[in-house]
C-alpha atoms as one frame of an Amber mdcrd trajectory, in Angstrom:
protein
 -50.057-161.447-116.289 -48.057-158.203-115.993 -44.309-157.851-116.330 -44.222
-156.722-112.719 -45.332-160.193-111.638 -42.840-162.339-113.476 -39.713-160.256
-114.132 -38.212-160.627-110.595 -38.705-164.382-110.635 -37.357-164.600-114.190
 -34.211-162.621-113.416 -33.635-164.803-110.381 -33.750-167.899-112.555 -31.439
-166.343-115.138 -28.967-165.352-112.438 -28.415-169.005-111.620 -27.629-169.884
-115.195 -25.595-166.930-116.488 -22.101-165.573-115.691 -22.072-162.930-112.984
 -20.639-160.215-115.242 -23.197-160.888-117.956 -25.994-160.003-115.516 -24.306
-156.885-114.165 -26.026-154.448-116.504 -24.045-151.548-115.103 -20.833-153.133
-116.439 -22.214-153.904-119.908 -21.676-151.841-122.955 -24.752-150.677-124.824
 -24.070-153.328-127.451 -23.864-156.047-124.774 -27.123-154.853-123.258 -28.849
-155.011-126.623 -27.522-158.522-127.220 -28.576-159.634-123.751 -32.095-158.260
-124.225 -32.362-159.890-127.618 -31.246-163.240-126.207 -33.757-163.030-123.366
 -36.550-162.099-125.738 -35.672-164.871-128.166 -35.527-167.409-125.358 -38.918
-166.376-124.003 -40.484-166.413-127.444 -39.207-169.959-127.963 -40.025-171.067
-124.391 -43.105-169.108-123.239 -43.802-171.729-120.574 -40.864-170.298-118.623
 -42.932-167.204-117.882 -45.779-169.304-116.504 -43.343-171.416-114.474 -41.734
-168.302-113.011 -45.098-166.778-112.090 -46.294-170.045-110.557 -43.114-170.360
-108.511 -43.474-166.807-107.243 -47.146-167.310-106.373 -46.297-170.524-104.538
 -43.638-168.750-102.477 -46.082-165.930-101.699 -48.780-168.406-100.651 -46.356
-170.237 -98.374 -45.229-166.961 -96.826 -48.874-165.913 -96.269 -49.712-169.270
 -94.682 -46.758-168.993 -92.311 -47.714-165.425 -91.399 -51.294-166.575 -90.741
 -50.086-169.341 -88.414 -48.192-166.793 -86.364 -50.996-164.252 -86.248 -53.584
-166.868 -85.244 -51.314-168.141 -82.478 -50.689-164.618 -81.200 -54.436-163.869
 -81.047 -55.776-167.295 -80.037 -57.643-166.118 -76.945 -59.581-163.428 -78.820
 -60.358-165.834 -81.665 -61.457-168.865 -79.664 -62.462-167.550 -76.214 -63.693
-163.964 -76.450 -66.563-164.675 -74.026 -69.354-163.302 -76.216 -69.342-164.892
 -79.700 -71.904-167.619 -80.299 -70.551-171.140 -79.782 -72.472-173.972 -81.446
 -71.976-177.266 -83.182 -70.463-179.523 -80.537 -69.144-177.159 -77.837 -66.847
-179.971 -76.654 -65.641-180.889 -80.139 -62.019-181.725 -80.821 -61.766-179.241
 -83.715 -62.758-175.567 -83.549 -64.074-173.803 -86.643 -64.500-170.020 -86.511
 -66.326-168.021 -89.175 -66.240-164.263 -89.730 -69.470-163.574 -91.636 -71.895
-160.943 -92.923 -75.632-161.497 -93.494 -75.589-159.619 -96.823 -72.641-161.590
 -98.185 -73.638-163.940-101.011 -70.644-166.194-100.447 -71.480-166.398 -96.735
 -74.942-167.619 -97.678 -73.404-170.275 -99.918 -70.977-171.228 -97.156 -73.805
-171.479 -94.632 -75.182-174.613 -96.300 -71.712-176.164 -96.452 -70.934-175.336
 -92.821 -74.241-176.761 -91.583 -73.617-179.927 -93.596 -70.126-180.207 -92.117
 -71.305-179.736 -88.536 -74.047-182.313 -88.989 -71.916-184.891 -90.803 -68.918
-184.589 -88.506 -70.563-184.138 -85.137 -67.345-183.237 -83.341 -66.700-179.645
 -84.395 -66.965-176.639 -82.095 -68.334-173.778 -84.210 -67.864-170.080 -83.365
 -69.602-167.263 -85.248 -67.948-163.850 -85.458 -70.370-161.083 -86.437 -68.433
-158.982 -88.955 -70.867-156.597 -90.714 -68.906-154.869 -93.489 -71.385-154.632
 -96.367 -73.487-151.656 -95.397 -76.349-150.556 -93.173 -78.417-153.725 -93.586
 -75.453-155.851 -92.512 -74.988-153.739 -89.401 -78.718-153.772 -88.624 -78.834
-157.572 -88.849 -75.768-158.035 -86.632 -77.062-155.647 -83.997 -80.372-157.488
 -84.021 -78.998-161.008 -83.562 -76.435-159.900 -80.958 -79.158-158.083 -78.991
 -81.357-161.184 -79.192 -78.474-163.341 -77.963 -77.837-161.056 -75.015 -81.515
-161.040 -74.064 -82.733-164.541 -74.963 -79.569-166.653 -75.214 -77.751-168.821
 -77.707 -80.736-170.811 -78.968 -82.543-167.635 -79.984 -79.381-166.376 -81.663
 -78.950-169.590 -83.650 -82.572-169.558 -84.837 -82.291-165.962 -86.034 -78.844
-166.518 -87.528 -80.134-169.466 -89.548 -83.165-167.505 -90.709 -81.094-164.521
 -91.830 -78.567-166.704 -93.634 -81.326-167.951 -95.961 -83.171-164.612 -96.128
 -82.797-162.860 -99.488 -84.895-159.722 -99.037 -84.018-156.324 -97.625 -83.130
-156.433 -93.953 -85.366-153.825 -92.322 -86.794-153.297 -88.853 -90.253-154.555
 -89.937 -88.645-157.685 -91.450 -86.747-158.303 -88.221 -89.898-157.750 -86.187
 -91.560-160.522 -88.192 -88.669-162.805 -87.285 -89.105-161.951 -83.617 -92.766
-162.834 -83.877 -92.006-166.103 -85.673 -89.683-167.244 -82.884 -91.710-165.851
 -79.982 -89.170-163.181 -79.024 -89.780-159.769 -77.438 -89.073-157.483 -80.389
 -89.437-154.287 -78.337 -86.782-155.477 -75.892 -84.476-156.548 -78.709 -84.918
-153.261 -80.552 -84.177-151.287 -77.385 -81.000-153.304 -76.896 -79.715-153.002
 -80.467 -78.127-149.592 -79.958 -76.677-150.383 -76.556 -73.044-150.099 -75.544
 -72.919-153.867 -74.962 -73.901-154.648 -78.562 -71.622-151.950 -79.944 -68.704
-153.358 -77.938 -69.101-156.868 -79.381 -69.079-155.562 -82.940 -66.154-153.228
 -82.262 -64.043-155.956 -80.663 -64.679-158.359 -83.532 -63.888-155.642 -86.052
 -60.619-154.867 -84.274 -59.731-158.569 -84.200 -60.451-158.874 -87.922 -58.181
-155.917 -88.592 -55.411-157.529 -86.542 -55.861-160.766 -88.495 -55.840-158.807
 -91.777 -59.320-160.035 -92.643 -60.903-157.800 -95.264 -63.659-160.017 -96.667
 -66.253-162.592 -95.743 -66.496-165.425 -95.217 -63.144-165.982 -93.544 -62.579
-169.115 -91.486 -60.100-170.139 -88.833 -59.735-173.902 -88.454 -57.603-174.543
 -85.407 -54.336-172.774 -86.341 -55.092-172.227 -90.041 -56.824-169.265 -91.646
 -58.935-169.938 -94.745 -59.998-166.862 -96.683 -63.145-167.208 -98.786 -65.831
-169.737 -99.618 -65.049-173.456 -99.559 -67.329-176.366-100.508 -68.117-179.093
 -98.005 -65.567-181.646 -99.220 -62.668-179.192 -98.978 -63.765-178.072 -95.528
 -63.977-181.684 -94.381 -60.507-182.337 -95.808 -59.044-179.471 -93.791 -60.749
-180.716 -90.637 -59.454-184.248 -91.233 -55.934-182.905 -91.788 -56.107-180.992
 -88.496 -57.128-184.152 -86.676 -54.249-186.053 -88.252 -51.842-183.320 -87.176
 -53.171-183.554 -83.629
């Protein structure tokens, strides 16, 4: 931990316990300043847990402030998050809880989360699941997103889901020949998909999702939105189920 992290919280705690003049360093003599510094140092050396407590308190306040800011930003952008008109909607489309995932096919944590999300959707059965294509990890990420979006626009949601699932468990390089093999596996017209990949319609979907992510201050994948709550990063199944259960209880 750096001094920059804990000094503000520490001085705030000291301010509650010390006389006002004693903390006004501008009114202290040099001798008083030296004594004050020595007392603070001696106290911290004897009670190092105070530093940890101060840092923890500051981190808790920051987390609470971030959570409150996320609630506001999700509410302000609810239509774009939950009803953009183009993102894939799966799970139970009529479910009582909506789970949104911003993901990237080259993201290792997204691949780990994929198994957990599929388990959650299957075990719960009442979750509406929305996928936001957010390719941020290079050319292969962008190629994969353009491919699955083009397939969705041409062949529909079932084709998208099949390709999405396949790419989430695919660990090789994402290339045009590899994608062509996927098209063949699922009986899709690869020439039509490839022609569509560079279209304005595909580009618009990616651009709108990227702009939404920027508005939501999303910089990494996976990032989830569960109803009104934003969850940044990978979560195992049990924690995801706990959040879903909490949202139902709140409702």
